Amino acid sequence: MGFTPDITERLARARSDLRMGVPVVLDAEGAVGALVLSAETVDAVRLADLRALSGTATLAITNWRAETLKARAYDGDIARLVVPHDATLSWVRAIADPADDLRAPMKGPLQTQRDGDADMHRAAIALCKAARLLPAALVLDLPNPVAFALEHDLTRVPAKAALYPGLAAHDPIIAARLPMEASEAGRLHIFRPQDGAEEHYAIEIGQPDRSKPVLARLHSACFTGDVLGSLKCDCGPQLRGALAQMGAEGAGVLLYLNQEGRGIGLANKMRAYSLQDQGFDTVEANHRLGFEDDERDFRIGAEILRRMGFGAVRLLTNNPRKVARMEESGITVTERVPLKVGENRHNHHYLATKARKSGHLF
């Protein structure tokens, strides 16, 4: 019958479970599998239950976090730290979260695994990232993952699906007229991804000609800048400036993509801000948390543009990576339109770092 969840729905369940501190089970072809808990949300009871099981528990972290901790990342992109037999919840959190690194830099000695396959650990970290959690996961090999998941009523997903989830289709849900300060001829479209992730929005100004390149912007959600008027970034001025330019031209489309904090989520973004207060720049803060410079997926924007009937854009951006991703995804960028607004004394260093380390053009 059609009531059984498919793999996309199971992955959505797994993300939700991890956010609530519930374990999930990963498996591969055959009888190989692993029990996975988020290092951020695991509680003391489940940590004790994990340690009571047979086998060696490991804490998977990214190579960026391993570099901060001076741990060897034998697997290249990740490190598998052996969880000590007397490990406490505080130890797990201290490894995953860099908040107290400067106060207590010595976390070790740390023993790192180097033998065996690390794909289960990579899949566990990928699930944590997708759940907008810190990229750190407790992992324990399971000899019979199917039976274990059934016995404990846990969500089970293939490790390969967690590692390579693919791009979810985004369905148009509703569109309605929305007069705005930038233009009274506004229309808001809501797109819902089929993988249960956050919805994304398209703000259409006027009636753009689908046969010509449209003035467009891919704008990542920034609660602090767009809503609160934060001076730490230039996001709010860019949002308002792009809409104003589209309004002045009488046509355009702004995609508002819910990929807060360059795709790491608002909580992790605030963690990065806290690290910036300790003296680290925006890229260094992301790395200390275990993330890449930028975790966003701009293919989402390309798909939404195609769903709306656009094949070519004049892209309002200072980020050459957005131009490259649009071209790679089949959207022609006929012009990069600079959007240089919002610099102030609070974000001057932030913008300089984006230019120096991330290639932004100002």
CSV table of C-alpha atoms in Angstrom, one decimal:
chain,number,residue,atom,x,y,z
A,1,MET,CA,0.0,0.0,0.0
A,2,GLY,CA,1.0,3.6,-0.4
A,3,PHE,CA,1.1,4.5,3.3
A,4,THR,CA,4.7,3.4,3.8
A,5,PRO,CA,7.1,6.4,3.9
A,6,ASP,CA,9.5,6.7,0.9
A,7,ILE,CA,13.2,7.5,1.4
A,8,THR,CA,12.6,11.3,1.1
A,9,GLU,CA,10.0,11.1,3.9
A,10,ARG,CA,12.3,8.9,6.0
A,11,LEU,CA,15.1,11.4,5.7
A,12,ALA,CA,12.8,14.1,6.9
A,13,ARG,CA,11.9,12.0,9.9
A,14,ALA,CA,15.6,11.4,10.6
A,15,ARG,CA,16.3,15.1,10.6
A,16,SER,CA,13.4,15.8,12.9
A,17,ASP,CA,14.4,12.9,15.3
A,18,LEU,CA,18.0,14.2,15.5
A,19,ARG,CA,16.8,17.7,16.4
A,20,MET,CA,14.8,16.2,19.3
A,21,GLY,CA,17.7,14.1,20.5
A,22,VAL,CA,16.2,10.8,19.2
A,23,PRO,CA,18.7,8.3,17.7
A,24,VAL,CA,18.4,7.2,14.1
A,25,VAL,CA,19.8,4.1,12.4
A,26,LEU,CA,21.9,4.2,9.2
A,27,ASP,CA,22.4,1.1,7.1
A,28,ALA,CA,24.2,0.0,4.0
A,29,GLU,CA,23.8,-2.9,1.6
A,30,GLY,CA,24.1,-6.1,3.6
A,31,ALA,CA,24.1,-6.2,7.4
A,32,VAL,CA,26.3,-3.2,8.1
A,33,GLY,CA,24.8,-0.3,10.0
A,34,ALA,CA,25.2,2.3,12.7
A,35,LEU,CA,23.4,4.0,15.5
A,36,VAL,CA,23.6,7.8,15.2
A,37,LEU,CA,22.9,10.6,17.8
A,38,SER,CA,23.5,14.3,17.4
A,39,ALA,CA,26.2,15.5,19.7
A,40,GLU,CA,24.3,18.7,20.2
A,41,THR,CA,20.9,17.2,21.3
A,42,VAL,CA,21.9,13.9,22.9
A,43,ASP,CA,21.0,13.8,26.6
A,44,ALA,CA,22.8,12.1,29.5
A,45,VAL,CA,20.4,9.1,29.6
A,46,ARG,CA,20.8,8.2,25.9
A,47,LEU,CA,24.6,8.8,26.1
A,48,ALA,CA,24.7,6.3,29.0
A,49,ASP,CA,22.6,3.8,26.9
A,50,LEU,CA,24.9,4.2,24.0
A,51,ARG,CA,28.0,3.5,26.1
A,52,ALA,CA,26.2,0.4,27.6
A,53,LEU,CA,26.0,-1.2,24.1
A,54,SER,CA,28.8,-3.4,22.9
A,55,GLY,CA,31.3,-1.9,20.5
A,56,THR,CA,33.4,1.3,20.3
A,57,ALA,CA,31.4,4.5,20.1
A,58,THR,CA,33.0,7.3,18.1
A,59,LEU,CA,32.3,11.0,17.8
A,60,ALA,CA,32.4,12.1,14.1
A,61,ILE,CA,33.5,15.7,13.4
A,62,THR,CA,34.5,17.5,10.3
A,63,ASN,CA,38.1,18.2,9.3
A,64,TRP,CA,37.6,21.9,10.2
A,65,ARG,CA,36.6,21.1,13.7
A,66,ALA,CA,39.4,18.5,14.0
A,67,GLU,CA,41.9,21.1,12.9
A,68,THR,CA,40.8,23.4,15.7
A,69,LEU,CA,41.1,20.5,18.2
A,70,LYS,CA,44.5,19.4,16.8
A,71,ALA,CA,43.0,16.0,16.2
A,72,ARG,CA,44.1,13.9,13.2
A,73,ALA,CA,41.6,13.7,10.4
A,74,TYR,CA,42.8,10.4,8.8
A,75,ASP,CA,39.7,10.3,6.6
A,76,GLY,CA,40.5,13.6,5.0
A,77,ASP,CA,37.1,15.4,5.3
A,78,ILE,CA,36.2,14.0,8.7
A,79,ALA,CA,37.7,12.6,11.9
A,80,ARG,CA,36.4,9.7,14.0
A,81,LEU,CA,37.3,10.3,17.7
A,82,VAL,CA,37.1,7.4,20.0
A,83,VAL,CA,34.6,8.2,22.9
A,84,PRO,CA,36.4,7.5,26.2
A,85,HIS,CA,34.7,4.9,28.4
A,86,ASP,CA,34.1,7.6,31.0
A,87,ALA,CA,33.0,10.3,28.6
A,88,THR,CA,30.5,12.7,30.0
A,89,LEU,CA,27.9,14.8,28.3
A,90,SER,CA,30.0,17.9,28.9
A,91,TRP,CA,32.9,16.2,27.1
A,92,VAL,CA,30.7,15.5,24.0
A,93,ARG,CA,29.4,19.0,23.9
A,94,ALA,CA,32.9,20.5,24.4
A,95,ILE,CA,34.1,18.6,21.4
A,96,ALA,CA,31.2,19.6,19.2
A,97,ASP,CA,30.8,23.2,20.3
A,98,PRO,CA,33.7,25.7,20.2
A,99,ALA,CA,32.1,28.1,22.6
A,100,ASP,CA,34.6,27.5,25.4
A,101,ASP,CA,37.7,26.7,23.3
A,102,LEU,CA,39.6,29.7,24.3
A,103,ARG,CA,38.9,29.2,28.0
A,104,ALA,CA,39.6,25.5,27.9
A,105,PRO,CA,41.6,24.7,24.7
A,106,MET,CA,42.9,21.3,25.8
A,107,LYS,CA,40.2,18.6,25.2
A,108,GLY,CA,42.4,15.6,24.9
A,109,PRO,CA,44.2,13.4,24.6
A,110,LEU,CA,42.1,12.5,21.6
A,111,GLN,CA,42.3,9.1,20.0
A,112,THR,CA,41.3,9.0,16.3
A,113,GLN,CA,40.3,6.0,14.3
A,114,ARG,CA,42.1,5.4,11.0
A,115,ASP,CA,41.0,1.9,9.9
A,116,GLY,CA,37.7,0.9,8.4
A,117,ASP,CA,35.2,2.7,6.2
A,118,ALA,CA,34.0,6.2,7.3
A,119,ASP,CA,30.9,6.6,5.1
A,120,MET,CA,28.5,6.0,8.0
A,121,HIS,CA,30.2,8.8,9.9
A,122,ARG,CA,30.1,11.1,6.8
A,123,ALA,CA,26.4,10.3,6.5
A,124,ALA,CA,25.8,11.1,10.2
A,125,ILE,CA,27.5,14.5,9.8
A,126,ALA,CA,25.5,15.2,6.6
A,127,LEU,CA,22.2,14.4,8.5
A,128,CYS,CA,23.2,16.8,11.4
A,129,LYS,CA,24.0,19.5,8.9
A,130,ALA,CA,20.7,19.0,7.1
A,131,ALA,CA,18.9,19.3,10.5
A,132,ARG,CA,20.7,22.6,11.1
A,133,LEU,CA,22.6,21.1,14.0
A,134,LEU,CA,26.3,21.3,14.8
A,135,PRO,CA,28.1,18.9,12.5
A,136,ALA,CA,29.1,16.4,15.1
A,137,ALA,CA,27.5,12.9,15.6
A,138,LEU,CA,27.9,10.0,18.0
A,139,VAL,CA,28.2,6.8,15.9
A,140,LEU,CA,28.2,3.2,17.0
A,141,ASP,CA,28.5,0.3,14.6
A,142,LEU,CA,25.5,-2.1,14.6
A,143,PRO,CA,25.7,-5.7,13.5
A,144,ASN,CA,22.0,-5.9,12.7
A,145,PRO,CA,20.6,-2.4,12.0
A,146,VAL,CA,17.2,-3.6,10.8
A,147,ALA,CA,16.5,-5.6,13.9
A,148,PHE,CA,17.8,-2.9,16.2
A,149,ALA,CA,15.7,-0.2,14.5
A,150,LEU,CA,12.6,-2.4,14.8
A,151,GLU,CA,13.2,-3.3,18.4
A,152,HIS,CA,13.6,0.4,19.5
A,153,ASP,CA,11.1,1.9,17.0
A,154,LEU,CA,13.8,4.1,15.4
A,155,THR,CA,13.9,5.7,12.0
A,156,ARG,CA,16.1,3.8,9.6
A,157,VAL,CA,17.6,5.3,6.4
A,158,PRO,CA,20.3,4.1,3.9
A,159,ALA,CA,23.6,5.8,4.6
A,160,LYS,CA,24.0,6.5,0.8
A,161,ALA,CA,20.7,8.4,0.8
A,162,ALA,CA,21.8,10.6,3.7
A,163,LEU,CA,25.2,11.3,2.0
A,164,TYR,CA,23.7,12.1,-1.4
A,165,PRO,CA,20.1,13.2,-0.9
A,166,GLY,CA,19.9,15.0,-4.2
A,167,LEU,CA,18.0,18.2,-5.0
A,168,ALA,CA,14.4,18.1,-3.9
A,169,ALA,CA,11.7,19.3,-6.3
A,170,HIS,CA,10.0,22.5,-5.2
A,171,ASP,CA,6.3,22.7,-5.8
A,172,PRO,CA,4.5,26.0,-6.3
A,173,ILE,CA,1.8,26.2,-3.5
A,174,ILE,CA,0.2,29.6,-3.9
A,175,ALA,CA,0.8,33.0,-5.4
A,176,ALA,CA,-1.1,36.2,-4.5
A,177,ARG,CA,-0.8,39.9,-5.2
A,178,LEU,CA,1.3,41.9,-2.7
A,179,PRO,CA,1.6,45.6,-3.0
A,180,MET,CA,4.9,46.7,-1.5
A,181,GLU,CA,6.8,49.9,-0.8
A,182,ALA,CA,9.2,49.0,-3.6
A,183,SER,CA,6.4,48.4,-6.1
A,184,GLU,CA,2.6,48.2,-5.9
A,185,ALA,CA,2.8,45.7,-8.7
A,186,GLY,CA,4.1,42.9,-6.5
A,187,ARG,CA,3.3,39.2,-6.3
A,188,LEU,CA,4.5,36.6,-3.8
A,189,HIS,CA,4.9,33.0,-4.7
A,190,ILE,CA,5.4,30.2,-2.1
A,191,PHE,CA,7.4,27.1,-3.1
A,192,ARG,CA,7.5,24.0,-0.9
A,193,PRO,CA,10.2,21.4,-1.2
A,194,GLN,CA,9.2,17.8,-1.4
A,195,ASP,CA,11.8,16.8,1.2
A,196,GLY,CA,10.0,18.6,4.1
A,197,ALA,CA,12.6,21.3,4.4
A,198,GLU,CA,11.9,25.0,4.7
A,199,GLU,CA,9.7,26.8,2.2
A,200,HIS,CA,11.2,29.4,-0.2
A,201,TYR,CA,9.6,32.5,-1.6
A,202,ALA,CA,9.7,34.3,-4.9
A,203,ILE,CA,8.8,38.0,-5.0
A,204,GLU,CA,7.8,39.0,-8.6
A,205,ILE,CA,7.8,42.6,-9.5
A,206,GLY,CA,5.6,43.7,-12.4
A,207,GLN,CA,5.1,41.2,-15.3
A,208,PRO,CA,8.6,40.2,-16.4
A,209,ASP,CA,9.0,39.0,-20.0
A,210,ARG,CA,9.9,35.3,-19.8
A,211,SER,CA,11.6,35.5,-23.2
A,212,LYS,CA,14.2,38.1,-22.0
A,213,PRO,CA,16.8,38.1,-19.2
A,214,VAL,CA,15.0,39.1,-16.0
A,215,LEU,CA,16.6,41.3,-13.3
A,216,ALA,CA,16.9,38.8,-10.5
A,217,ARG,CA,18.5,38.3,-7.1
A,218,LEU,CA,19.0,35.1,-5.0
A,219,HIS,CA,18.7,36.5,-1.5
A,220,SER,CA,19.4,34.2,1.5
A,221,ALA,CA,17.2,34.7,4.5
A,222,CYS,CA,18.9,36.9,7.2
A,223,PHE,CA,16.6,37.3,10.2
A,224,THR,CA,19.1,39.6,11.9
A,225,GLY,CA,19.7,41.8,8.9
A,226,ASP,CA,16.4,41.7,7.0
A,227,VAL,CA,14.1,42.0,10.1
A,228,LEU,CA,16.2,43.5,12.9
A,229,GLY,CA,18.3,45.8,10.8
A,230,SER,CA,21.6,44.3,12.0
A,231,LEU,CA,24.7,46.4,11.2
A,232,LYS,CA,27.0,43.3,11.3
A,233,CYS,CA,26.1,42.5,7.6
A,234,ASP,CA,24.8,44.1,4.5
A,235,CYS,CA,21.9,41.8,3.9
A,236,GLY,CA,19.0,44.2,4.9
A,237,PRO,CA,20.3,47.0,2.6
A,238,GLN,CA,20.8,44.5,-0.2
A,239,LEU,CA,17.3,43.1,0.1
A,240,ARG,CA,15.7,46.6,0.1
A,241,GLY,CA,18.1,47.9,-2.6
A,242,ALA,CA,17.4,45.0,-4.9
A,243,LEU,CA,13.6,45.4,-4.6
A,244,ALA,CA,13.9,49.1,-5.1
A,245,GLN,CA,15.9,48.6,-8.3
A,246,MET,CA,13.4,46.1,-9.6
A,247,GLY,CA,10.6,48.5,-8.7
A,248,ALA,CA,12.4,51.4,-10.6
A,249,GLU,CA,12.8,49.1,-13.7
A,250,GLY,CA,9.2,47.9,-13.4
A,251,ALA,CA,10.1,44.2,-13.5
A,252,GLY,CA,12.2,41.7,-11.6
A,253,VAL,CA,12.1,38.6,-9.4
A,254,LEU,CA,13.8,38.2,-6.0
A,255,LEU,CA,14.1,34.7,-4.6
A,256,TYR,CA,14.1,34.7,-0.8
A,257,LEU,CA,15.8,31.4,0.0
A,258,ASN,CA,15.5,30.1,3.6
A,259,GLN,CA,19.2,29.3,4.0
A,260,GLU,CA,20.0,31.4,7.0
A,261,GLY,CA,23.6,32.0,8.0
A,262,ARG,CA,25.0,30.8,4.6
A,263,GLY,CA,23.1,27.5,5.1
A,264,ILE,CA,24.0,26.7,8.7
A,265,GLY,CA,20.8,28.0,10.4
A,266,LEU,CA,20.1,30.8,12.8
A,267,ALA,CA,21.3,29.1,15.9
A,268,ASN,CA,24.7,28.2,14.4
A,269,LYS,CA,24.9,31.7,12.9
A,270,MET,CA,24.6,33.1,16.4
A,271,ARG,CA,27.3,30.7,17.5
A,272,ALA,CA,29.4,32.1,14.7
A,273,TYR,CA,28.6,35.7,15.9
A,274,SER,CA,29.7,34.7,19.4
A,275,LEU,CA,33.0,33.4,18.0
A,276,GLN,CA,33.4,36.7,16.1
A,277,ASP,CA,33.1,38.5,19.4
A,278,GLN,CA,36.1,36.4,20.5
A,279,GLY,CA,38.2,37.8,17.6
A,280,PHE,CA,37.6,35.3,14.8
A,281,ASP,CA,36.5,36.5,11.3
A,282,THR,CA,33.3,35.2,9.6
A,283,VAL,CA,35.1,32.4,7.8
A,284,GLU,CA,37.2,31.3,10.8
A,285,ALA,CA,34.1,31.2,12.9
A,286,ASN,CA,32.4,28.8,10.5
A,287,HIS,CA,35.4,26.6,10.4
A,288,ARG,CA,35.7,26.4,14.2
A,289,LEU,CA,32.1,25.3,14.3
A,290,GLY,CA,32.9,22.6,11.7
A,291,PHE,CA,31.2,24.1,8.7
A,292,GLU,CA,32.5,25.0,5.3
A,293,ASP,CA,32.8,28.7,4.3
A,294,ASP,CA,29.3,28.5,2.7
A,295,GLU,CA,26.9,25.6,3.0
A,296,ARG,CA,24.1,27.0,0.8
A,297,ASP,CA,22.7,25.2,-2.3
A,298,PHE,CA,22.0,27.7,-5.0
A,299,ARG,CA,20.6,25.0,-7.3
A,300,ILE,CA,17.4,25.6,-5.4
A,301,GLY,CA,17.2,29.1,-6.9
A,302,ALA,CA,17.8,27.8,-10.4
A,303,GLU,CA,15.0,25.3,-10.1
A,304,ILE,CA,12.5,27.9,-8.8
A,305,LEU,CA,13.5,30.2,-11.7
A,306,ARG,CA,12.8,27.5,-14.2
A,307,ARG,CA,9.5,26.6,-12.5
A,308,MET,CA,8.5,30.3,-13.0
A,309,GLY,CA,9.5,30.2,-16.7
A,310,PHE,CA,12.8,32.1,-16.6
A,311,GLY,CA,15.8,30.8,-18.4
A,312,ALA,CA,18.1,33.8,-18.4
A,313,VAL,CA,18.8,36.5,-15.7
A,314,ARG,CA,20.6,39.7,-15.0
A,315,LEU,CA,21.9,38.7,-11.6
A,316,LEU,CA,22.0,41.2,-8.8
A,317,THR,CA,25.0,40.0,-6.8
A,318,ASN,CA,28.5,40.6,-5.6
A,319,ASN,CA,29.1,36.8,-5.3
A,320,PRO,CA,30.7,35.2,-8.4
A,321,ARG,CA,29.8,31.8,-6.9
A,322,LYS,CA,26.1,32.5,-7.5
A,323,VAL,CA,26.8,33.3,-11.1
A,324,ALA,CA,28.8,30.1,-11.5
A,325,ARG,CA,26.0,28.0,-9.9
A,326,MET,CA,23.3,29.5,-12.0
A,327,GLU,CA,25.3,28.7,-15.2
A,328,GLU,CA,26.0,25.2,-14.0
A,329,SER,CA,22.3,24.7,-13.3
A,330,GLY,CA,21.2,25.8,-16.8
A,331,ILE,CA,20.2,29.4,-16.0
A,332,THR,CA,22.0,31.8,-18.4
A,333,VAL,CA,23.5,34.8,-16.6
A,334,THR,CA,23.8,37.6,-19.2
A,335,GLU,CA,25.0,40.2,-16.8
A,336,ARG,CA,26.2,40.4,-13.2
A,337,VAL,CA,24.7,43.6,-11.7
A,338,PRO,CA,26.7,44.8,-8.7
A,339,LEU,CA,24.8,45.5,-5.5
A,340,LYS,CA,27.1,47.6,-3.4
A,341,VAL,CA,25.1,48.9,-0.4
A,342,GLY,CA,25.1,48.8,3.3
A,343,GLU,CA,28.7,49.1,4.3
A,344,ASN,CA,29.2,50.7,7.8
A,345,ARG,CA,31.8,50.7,10.6
A,346,HIS,CA,30.3,47.6,12.2
A,347,ASN,CA,30.6,45.4,9.0
A,348,HIS,CA,33.6,46.8,7.2
A,349,HIS,CA,35.9,43.9,8.4
A,350,TYR,CA,33.2,41.4,7.6
A,351,LEU,CA,32.9,42.6,4.0
A,352,ALA,CA,36.6,42.8,3.6
A,353,THR,CA,36.8,39.1,4.8
A,354,LYS,CA,34.2,38.1,2.2
A,355,ALA,CA,36.2,39.8,-0.5
A,356,ARG,CA,39.5,38.4,0.6
A,357,LYS,CA,38.5,34.8,1.5
A,358,SER,CA,35.3,34.2,-0.5
A,359,GLY,CA,35.9,36.2,-3.6
A,360,HIS,CA,33.1,38.6,-3.3
A,361,LEU,CA,33.4,41.7,-5.6
A,362,PHE,CA,32.8,45.1,-3.9
